[in-house]
Coordinates of C-alpha atoms in Angstrom, one line a residue:
M1 CA 81.0 106.5 177.1
N2 CA 80.4 110.2 177.5
F3 CA 77.1 111.9 177.3
S4 CA 75.7 115.4 176.6
L5 CA 72.4 115.7 178.3
V6 CA 70.2 117.9 176.1
V7 CA 67.3 119.3 178.0
D8 CA 64.5 121.5 176.8
P9 CA 60.9 122.2 178.0
N10 CA 59.4 119.9 175.4
N11 CA 61.8 117.1 174.9
V12 CA 64.5 115.3 176.8
N13 CA 67.0 113.2 174.8
I14 CA 70.5 111.9 175.4
T15 CA 73.2 112.4 172.8
S16 CA 76.0 109.8 173.0
S17 CA 79.5 111.1 172.3
T18 CA 81.2 107.7 172.2
S19 CA 83.2 108.7 169.2
T20 CA 85.4 111.0 171.3
D21 CA 85.4 109.1 174.5
F22 CA 89.0 108.1 174.7
I23 CA 90.7 111.2 173.4
S24 CA 88.9 114.5 173.5
N25 CA 86.0 113.7 175.9
S26 CA 84.8 117.1 174.8
S27 CA 81.0 116.6 174.8
S28 CA 80.8 114.8 178.1
H29 CA 79.4 117.6 180.2
L30 CA 76.1 117.2 182.0
L31 CA 74.7 120.4 180.5
P32 CA 71.3 121.2 179.0
N33 CA 71.8 122.7 175.5
Q34 CA 75.6 123.0 176.2
T35 CA 74.9 125.7 179.0
S36 CA 74.8 125.6 182.7
P37 CA 72.1 123.5 184.5
Q38 CA 68.8 125.2 184.6
C39 CA 67.4 123.4 187.6
A40 CA 68.5 122.8 191.2
I41 CA 70.0 119.4 191.9
P42 CA 69.9 118.1 195.5
G43 CA 73.4 118.0 197.0
H44 CA 74.9 120.4 194.4
D45 CA 75.5 124.1 194.8
W46 CA 73.6 125.7 191.9
S47 CA 73.1 129.0 193.7
N48 CA 72.6 130.9 190.5
Y49 CA 69.6 128.8 189.4
T50 CA 66.3 128.6 191.2
Q51 CA 64.3 126.3 188.9
T52 CA 63.6 122.8 190.0
C53 CA 64.1 119.7 187.8
T54 CA 60.9 118.6 186.1
E55 CA 62.3 116.4 183.4
H56 CA 62.9 112.6 183.9
A57 CA 66.2 111.0 183.3
P58 CA 66.7 109.2 180.0
G59 CA 66.3 105.4 179.8
L60 CA 67.3 102.6 177.6
T61 CA 66.3 103.2 174.0
E62 CA 66.2 100.9 171.1
A63 CA 69.2 102.7 169.6
A64 CA 71.2 102.2 172.8
R65 CA 70.1 98.5 172.9
L66 CA 71.3 98.0 169.3
R67 CA 74.5 99.8 170.1
A68 CA 75.1 97.5 173.1
I69 CA 74.4 94.4 170.9
V70 CA 76.8 95.5 168.1
L71 CA 79.6 96.3 170.7
T72 CA 79.0 92.9 172.4
V73 CA 79.4 91.0 169.0
L74 CA 82.6 93.0 168.3
A75 CA 83.9 92.2 171.8
V76 CA 83.3 88.5 171.4
L77 CA 85.0 88.3 168.0
S78 CA 88.0 90.4 169.1
L79 CA 88.4 88.4 172.3
A80 CA 88.4 85.1 170.4
G81 CA 90.8 86.4 167.7
N82 CA 93.3 87.8 170.2
L83 CA 93.1 84.7 172.5
L84 CA 93.8 82.5 169.4
T85 CA 96.8 84.7 168.5
I86 CA 98.2 84.3 172.0
A87 CA 97.7 80.5 171.9
S88 CA 99.4 80.4 168.5
I89 CA 102.3 82.4 169.9
R90 CA 102.8 80.0 172.8
G91 CA 102.9 77.0 170.4
S92 CA 105.3 78.7 168.1
R93 CA 107.6 79.7 171.0
L94 CA 107.8 76.1 172.1
A95 CA 108.6 75.0 168.6
S96 CA 111.3 77.6 168.2
R97 CA 112.9 76.5 171.4
R98 CA 113.0 72.9 170.3
R99 CA 114.5 73.8 167.0
R100 CA 116.9 76.3 168.6
R101 CA 115.8 79.2 166.4
R102 CA 117.4 82.6 166.5
R103 CA 116.5 85.0 169.3
S104 CA 115.3 87.5 166.8
W105 CA 112.4 85.2 166.0
V106 CA 111.6 85.1 169.7
A107 CA 111.6 88.9 169.8
V108 CA 109.0 89.0 167.0
Y109 CA 106.8 86.6 169.0
T110 CA 107.2 88.9 172.0
L111 CA 106.0 92.0 170.0
I112 CA 103.0 90.2 168.5
L113 CA 102.2 88.8 172.0
H114 CA 102.1 92.2 173.5
L115 CA 100.1 93.5 170.6
A116 CA 97.5 90.8 171.3
V117 CA 97.5 91.7 175.0
A118 CA 97.0 95.4 174.2
D119 CA 94.1 94.5 171.9
L120 CA 92.6 92.4 174.6
L121 CA 92.7 95.4 176.9
V122 CA 91.0 97.5 174.1
T123 CA 88.4 94.8 173.8
L124 CA 87.7 94.6 177.6
F125 CA 87.6 98.4 178.3
C126 CA 86.9 100.2 175.0
I127 CA 84.4 97.6 173.5
A128 CA 82.9 95.4 176.2
G129 CA 82.9 98.2 178.8
E130 CA 81.2 100.5 176.4
A131 CA 78.6 97.8 175.6
I132 CA 77.7 97.5 179.3
W133 CA 77.6 101.3 179.7
S134 CA 75.3 101.6 176.6
Y135 CA 72.9 99.2 178.3
T136 CA 72.9 100.8 181.8
V137 CA 72.7 104.3 180.2
A138 CA 73.8 105.9 183.5
W139 CA 77.1 105.4 185.3
V140 CA 76.5 103.1 188.2
A141 CA 80.0 102.1 189.4
G142 CA 81.1 105.1 191.5
D143 CA 83.7 107.8 191.1
T144 CA 86.8 105.7 191.6
A145 CA 85.7 103.2 189.0
C146 CA 84.9 106.1 186.6
K147 CA 88.5 107.4 186.9
L148 CA 90.1 103.9 186.6
F149 CA 87.9 103.0 183.7
K150 CA 88.8 106.1 181.7
F151 CA 92.4 105.6 182.5
A152 CA 92.3 101.9 181.3
E153 CA 90.6 103.0 178.0
M154 CA 93.3 105.5 177.2
F155 CA 96.1 103.2 178.4
S156 CA 95.0 100.3 176.2
L157 CA 94.7 102.5 173.1
Y158 CA 98.1 104.0 173.6
L159 CA 99.7 100.6 174.2
S160 CA 98.2 99.0 171.1
T161 CA 99.4 101.9 169.0
F162 CA 102.9 101.9 170.5
I163 CA 103.4 98.2 170.1
L164 CA 102.3 98.5 166.4
V165 CA 105.0 101.1 166.0
L166 CA 107.6 98.9 167.6
I167 CA 106.9 96.1 165.2
G168 CA 107.6 98.5 162.3
L169 CA 110.8 99.6 164.0
D170 CA 111.9 96.0 164.6
R171 CA 111.5 95.1 160.9
F172 CA 113.4 98.2 159.8
L173 CA 116.4 97.5 162.2
A174 CA 116.5 93.8 161.2
V175 CA 116.9 94.7 157.5
R176 CA 119.0 97.8 157.8
Y177 CA 121.4 96.3 160.4
P178 CA 121.1 92.6 159.9
M179 CA 124.4 91.8 161.6
R180 CA 123.0 93.1 164.9
S181 CA 120.1 90.8 164.9
L182 CA 121.3 88.7 167.8
S183 CA 120.7 91.7 170.1
T184 CA 117.1 92.0 169.0
A185 CA 115.6 90.1 171.9
K186 CA 117.3 92.2 174.6
R187 CA 116.5 95.4 172.7
C188 CA 112.9 94.3 172.2
T189 CA 112.4 93.7 175.9
K190 CA 113.5 97.3 176.7
L191 CA 111.4 98.8 174.0
V192 CA 108.3 96.9 175.1
A193 CA 108.8 98.0 178.7
G194 CA 109.2 101.6 177.5
A195 CA 105.9 101.3 175.6
W196 CA 104.1 100.1 178.7
L197 CA 105.6 102.8 180.8
L198 CA 104.9 105.6 178.3
S199 CA 101.3 104.5 177.9
F200 CA 100.9 104.5 181.6
L201 CA 102.3 108.1 182.0
L202 CA 100.3 109.5 179.1
S203 CA 97.1 108.1 180.5
L204 CA 97.5 109.5 184.0
P205 CA 95.5 112.8 183.2
Q206 CA 92.4 110.7 182.8
L207 CA 92.4 110.1 186.5
V208 CA 92.1 113.8 187.2
I209 CA 89.9 114.9 184.3
F210 CA 87.0 112.5 184.8
R211 CA 84.6 112.4 187.7
V212 CA 81.0 111.3 188.4
S213 CA 78.4 114.1 188.3
R214 CA 74.7 114.1 188.7
G215 CA 72.5 115.2 185.8
P216 CA 69.7 117.8 186.0
F217 CA 66.8 115.4 186.3
V218 CA 64.1 114.5 188.8
E219 CA 65.6 111.1 189.4
E220 CA 69.2 110.5 190.5
F221 CA 71.1 110.1 187.3
Y222 CA 74.9 110.0 187.3
Q223 CA 77.5 110.0 184.5
C224 CA 81.3 109.7 184.3
V225 CA 82.1 113.0 182.7
T226 CA 84.7 115.8 182.4
Y227 CA 82.1 118.4 183.6
G228 CA 83.8 121.0 185.9
F229 CA 87.4 120.3 185.0
Y230 CA 88.1 122.5 182.1
T231 CA 87.7 126.2 182.8
E232 CA 88.6 127.4 179.3
P233 CA 88.0 125.9 175.9
W234 CA 91.7 126.1 175.0
Q235 CA 92.6 123.7 177.9
E236 CA 90.5 120.9 176.4
Q237 CA 91.8 121.7 172.9
L238 CA 95.4 121.5 174.1
Y239 CA 94.9 118.1 175.8
T240 CA 93.1 116.8 172.8
G241 CA 95.7 118.1 170.4
F242 CA 98.5 116.5 172.4
S243 CA 96.7 113.2 172.5
F244 CA 96.0 113.4 168.8
V245 CA 99.8 113.9 168.0
C246 CA 101.0 111.1 170.4
M247 CA 98.4 108.5 169.5
F248 CA 98.0 109.1 165.7
M249 CA 100.3 111.6 163.9
L250 CA 103.6 110.5 165.3
P251 CA 102.9 106.8 165.1
L252 CA 101.7 107.2 161.5
L253 CA 104.8 109.1 160.5
I254 CA 107.0 106.5 162.1
L255 CA 105.2 103.6 160.5
V256 CA 105.3 105.2 157.0
S257 CA 109.0 106.1 157.3
T258 CA 110.1 102.8 158.6
Y259 CA 108.3 100.7 156.0
V260 CA 109.4 102.9 153.2
S261 CA 113.0 102.6 154.4
T262 CA 112.6 98.9 154.7
I263 CA 111.3 98.5 151.1
I264 CA 114.2 100.7 149.8
T265 CA 116.8 98.7 151.6
L266 CA 115.4 95.4 150.2
S267 CA 115.3 96.9 146.7
K268 CA 118.9 97.9 146.9
T269 CA 119.8 94.4 148.2
D270 CA 117.9 92.9 145.3
K271 CA 119.8 95.0 142.7
M272 CA 123.1 94.1 144.5
E273 CA 122.3 90.4 144.1
V274 CA 121.5 90.8 140.4
T275 CA 124.7 92.7 139.6
G276 CA 126.8 90.4 141.7
K277 CA 125.8 87.4 139.6
S278 CA 124.4 85.4 142.5
D279 CA 122.7 82.1 142.0
P280 CA 119.0 82.2 141.0
T281 CA 117.8 80.5 144.2
R282 CA 119.2 83.2 146.4
H283 CA 117.8 85.9 144.2
R284 CA 114.4 84.3 144.2
L285 CA 114.3 84.1 148.0
I286 CA 115.3 87.8 148.3
H287 CA 112.7 88.8 145.8
R288 CA 110.0 86.8 147.7
A289 CA 111.1 88.6 151.0
K290 CA 110.8 92.0 149.3
M291 CA 107.4 91.3 147.9
K292 CA 106.1 89.9 151.2
S293 CA 107.4 92.9 153.0
F294 CA 105.8 95.2 150.5
R295 CA 102.4 93.5 150.9
I296 CA 102.4 93.6 154.7
S297 CA 103.7 97.1 154.8
V298 CA 100.9 98.3 152.6
V299 CA 98.3 96.4 154.7
I300 CA 99.6 97.6 158.0
V301 CA 99.9 101.3 157.1
T302 CA 96.6 101.3 155.1
T303 CA 94.7 99.6 157.9
F304 CA 96.1 102.1 160.5
I305 CA 95.1 105.0 158.2
V306 CA 91.7 103.7 157.1
W307 CA 90.6 102.6 160.6
W308 CA 91.7 105.6 162.6
T309 CA 91.6 108.6 160.3
P310 CA 87.8 108.9 160.5
Y311 CA 87.9 108.4 164.3
Y312 CA 90.5 111.2 164.9
S313 CA 89.0 113.5 162.3
M314 CA 85.7 113.3 164.1
M315 CA 87.5 113.9 167.4
I316 CA 88.9 117.1 166.0
I317 CA 85.5 118.2 164.8
F318 CA 84.1 117.6 168.3
V319 CA 86.7 119.8 170.0
F320 CA 87.2 122.6 167.5
L321 CA 83.9 122.7 165.7
N322 CA 80.2 122.2 166.5
P323 CA 79.6 118.5 166.0
D324 CA 75.8 118.8 165.8
K325 CA 76.1 120.8 162.6
H326 CA 78.6 118.5 160.9
L327 CA 77.9 114.9 161.9
S328 CA 74.7 113.0 162.6
E329 CA 74.5 110.8 165.7
E330 CA 74.2 107.7 163.5
L331 CA 77.4 108.5 161.6
Q332 CA 79.2 109.2 164.9
K333 CA 78.3 105.8 166.2
A334 CA 79.3 104.1 162.9
I335 CA 82.7 105.7 163.0
F336 CA 83.2 104.8 166.6
F337 CA 82.3 101.1 165.9
F338 CA 84.7 101.2 162.9
G339 CA 87.6 102.5 164.9
M340 CA 87.2 100.1 167.7
S341 CA 87.1 97.1 165.4
N342 CA 90.8 97.7 164.7
S343 CA 91.5 95.4 167.7
L344 CA 89.6 92.7 165.8
V345 CA 91.5 93.3 162.5
N346 CA 95.0 93.2 164.1
P347 CA 94.9 89.5 164.9
I348 CA 93.7 88.7 161.4
I349 CA 96.6 90.7 159.8
Y350 CA 99.4 89.4 162.0
G351 CA 98.0 85.9 162.1
A352 CA 97.9 85.8 158.3
F353 CA 101.4 87.1 157.8
H354 CA 103.2 85.7 160.9
L355 CA 101.5 82.8 162.7
W356 CA 99.5 80.7 160.3
R357 CA 101.4 77.7 159.0
P358 CA 101.5 76.7 155.3
G359 CA 100.6 73.2 154.2
K360 CA 102.8 70.3 154.9
K361 CA 104.0 69.9 151.4
K362 CA 104.9 73.5 151.1
K363 CA 106.6 73.4 154.5
K364 CA 108.7 70.5 153.5
G365 CA 109.8 72.2 150.4
S366 CA 110.6 75.3 152.3
Q367 CA 112.7 73.3 154.7
R368 CA 114.7 72.0 151.8
E369 CA 115.3 75.5 150.6
G370 CA 116.3 76.5 154.1
S371 CA 118.9 73.7 154.1
S372 CA 120.4 74.9 150.9
V373 CA 120.6 78.4 152.3
N374 CA 122.3 77.1 155.4
T375 CA 124.9 75.2 153.3
R376 CA 125.7 78.3 151.3
M377 CA 126.2 80.3 154.5
S378 CA 128.8 77.8 155.6
V379 CA 130.6 77.9 152.2
H380 CA 130.7 81.7 151.9
R381 CA 130.9 82.7 155.6
N382 CA 134.2 84.4 154.9
H383 CA 132.7 86.9 152.5
R384 CA 130.9 89.7 154.5
Q385 CA 128.7 90.8 151.7
E386 CA 127.6 87.3 150.9
E387 CA 126.8 86.7 154.5
T388 CA 124.8 89.9 154.8
S389 CA 122.7 88.9 151.9
L390 CA 122.0 85.5 153.4
V391 CA 121.0 87.1 156.7
L392 CA 118.6 89.2 154.8
I393 CA 117.1 86.0 153.4
E394 CA 116.9 84.5 156.9
D395 CA 115.5 87.6 158.5
K396 CA 113.3 88.5 155.6
L397 CA 110.4 90.8 156.5
P398 CA 107.8 91.0 157.8
C399 CA 109.0 88.7 160.6
H400 CA 112.5 87.4 161.3
T401 CA 111.4 83.8 160.6
A402 CA 113.6 80.7 160.6
R403 CA 115.0 80.0 157.2
G404 CA 112.5 79.1 154.6
Q405 CA 109.5 78.8 156.8
F406 CA 107.4 81.4 155.1
T407 CA 108.9 81.2 151.6

């Protein structure tokens, strides 16, 4: 959490800038009224200022206490949801090994597992860490911890976003190039490793930008801030704009394009099956796959837009405009809470569409449908177009499930 310490002769308050903590960090300077300190601080070279600090450091307020409680509740719910997701993945992996399922299904498990891990990191650093910081008000962990904490916040957000993009790419490749699905597991491992590495590299500036500085108060009051790093406004705007593009605009464009392409491909396949006079069962399965893909595509893209657009819009306002004239502190906090709750929503979305099992009766019926599909594959395996259509059924979006499991 970053703070702007606003000091005047008659009032001392603390304005939280949690809404831009992880990207812009623009209002994190220990400055009275956004200017230079007007009082001398022991141990600091404020040679241009002769006044002494007469104001007391801010303490825990009811608003900060409420913020800490809300963040704690979000952290507990998100932690439980993501841990349940990981446990479900482990059970599903064991089941897939016993049934000798395709490696593409293992690849899907891998992507969802890494998404849950990334959301756990978001929960620990961006939600639970901010809850603790709201309660302590000041930064009490030292300069090294300050740098590592800010690095971990940015890293977890990058990683969660990049894994989400990989899931979209994985679905698109499975539908667009179904005959290459056996290489999905190997390709998935490389892409996930790339996402971790890229998140690490893009988060490194946080280690340099942030530092612990003392505030202009009578008491010793320290915060983890960017004060003293940026020498010109354009430097902060450049870093913020770069982070905005990498963490929001590019992922959004990739998600929209991949899901639109996936729906178009499935629609063409559906028309091909109708004109080819295929049997009604196969056509029904492809139609189900298309509709399920359409639903999850809409949910994923809409969730990403709805949860993160207010967050990044406010970040742009903080960097390029005067936030005090555009957004109230209460609205800033609400948008911050809303954006961070995305790590709680992800387990619900992917659990509902990928991991939760249907009832036994439905499952048995699905297995019978899967057996019929398998029989048709053996009968028509010499016909390439027929085989491609059946692979689309087997690898139907949103996840490359075993035949018939989610029909």
